[in-house]
XYZ file of C-alpha atoms in Angstrom:
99
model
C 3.968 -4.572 -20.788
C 1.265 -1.720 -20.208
C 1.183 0.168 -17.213
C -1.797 -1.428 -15.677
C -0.112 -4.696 -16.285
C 3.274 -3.570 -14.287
C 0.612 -1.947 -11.407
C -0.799 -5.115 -11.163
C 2.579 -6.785 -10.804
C 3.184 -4.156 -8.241
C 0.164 -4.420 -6.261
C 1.225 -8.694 -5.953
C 4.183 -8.091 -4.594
C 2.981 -5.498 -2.063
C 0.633 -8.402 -1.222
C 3.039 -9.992 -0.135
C 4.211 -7.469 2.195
C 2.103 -8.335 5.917
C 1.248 -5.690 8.691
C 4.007 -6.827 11.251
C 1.356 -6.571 14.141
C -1.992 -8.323 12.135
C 0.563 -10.868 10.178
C -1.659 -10.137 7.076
C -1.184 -8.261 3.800
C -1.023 -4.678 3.632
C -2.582 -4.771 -0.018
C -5.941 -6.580 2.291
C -5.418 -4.110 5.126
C -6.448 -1.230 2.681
C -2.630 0.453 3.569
C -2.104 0.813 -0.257
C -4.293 4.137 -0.935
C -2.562 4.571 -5.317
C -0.222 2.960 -7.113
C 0.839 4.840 -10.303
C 3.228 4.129 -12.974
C 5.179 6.670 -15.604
C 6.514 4.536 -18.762
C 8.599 7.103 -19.910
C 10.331 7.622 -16.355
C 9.801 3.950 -15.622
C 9.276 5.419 -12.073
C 6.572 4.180 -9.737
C 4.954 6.321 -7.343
C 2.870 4.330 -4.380
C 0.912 5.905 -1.569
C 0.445 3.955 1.904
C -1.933 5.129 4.368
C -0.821 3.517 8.343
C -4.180 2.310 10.452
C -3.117 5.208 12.940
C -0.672 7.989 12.962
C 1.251 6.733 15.085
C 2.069 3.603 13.976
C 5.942 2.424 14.348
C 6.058 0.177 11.515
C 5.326 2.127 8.776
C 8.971 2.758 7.702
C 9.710 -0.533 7.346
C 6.674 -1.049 5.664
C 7.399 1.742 3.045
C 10.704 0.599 2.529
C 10.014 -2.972 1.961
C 6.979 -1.437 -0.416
C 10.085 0.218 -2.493
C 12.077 -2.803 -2.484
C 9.309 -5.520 -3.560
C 7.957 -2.599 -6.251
C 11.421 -2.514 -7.440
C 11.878 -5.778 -8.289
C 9.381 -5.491 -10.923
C 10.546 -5.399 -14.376
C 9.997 -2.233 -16.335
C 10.251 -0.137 -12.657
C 13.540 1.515 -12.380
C 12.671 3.299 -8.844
C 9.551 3.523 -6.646
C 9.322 6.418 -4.522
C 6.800 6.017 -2.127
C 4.407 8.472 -0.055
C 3.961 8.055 3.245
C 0.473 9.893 4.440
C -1.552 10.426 7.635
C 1.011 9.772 9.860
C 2.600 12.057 12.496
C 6.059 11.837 10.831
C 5.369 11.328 7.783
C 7.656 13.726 6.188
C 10.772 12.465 7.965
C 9.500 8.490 7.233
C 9.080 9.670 3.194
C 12.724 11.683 3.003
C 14.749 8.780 4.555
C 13.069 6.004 2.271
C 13.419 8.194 -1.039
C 16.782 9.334 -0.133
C 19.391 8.434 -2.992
C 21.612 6.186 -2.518
């Protein structure tokens, strides 16, 4: 598969993924700013944007973003970017974290 074909398998099952507050996708919300994909590392790299910075749902949001873009074939990790958010830094270090 080419890379646009596995970031457009990405992007569907992020559409799947709904704002817990609006119940609708975060793909339609606009939350999904990138989506890129490295065949050689077979490593996705996603970057979600919250409606406000201080949003409380974003971590699960990111982390079911990792899981669904996971389950992807040809994507061995997803490490995803929280930005515009007041903790973003702590939200993107405990998502990424290894297991």
């Amino acid at each position: 598969m080419s890379s646009e074909e596995i970031k457009s398998q990405i992007q569907d099952k992020l559409a799947m993924i709904a704002d817990p507050h609006m119940g609708v996708s975060i793909v339609a919300m606009g939350l999904i700013r990138e989506i890129q994909y490295d065949e050689e590392s077979k490593e996705a790299d996603i970057t979600i944007s919250p409606t406000n910075p201080g949003c409380m749902s974003i971590a699960n949001i990111a982390m079911a973003a990792k899981l669904e873009a996971e389950k992807v074939e040809g994507v061995e990790k997803a490490n995803i970017t929280v930005i515009d958010h007041m903790m973003a830094d702590t939200i993107n270090e405990m998502v990424n974290k290894e297991e």
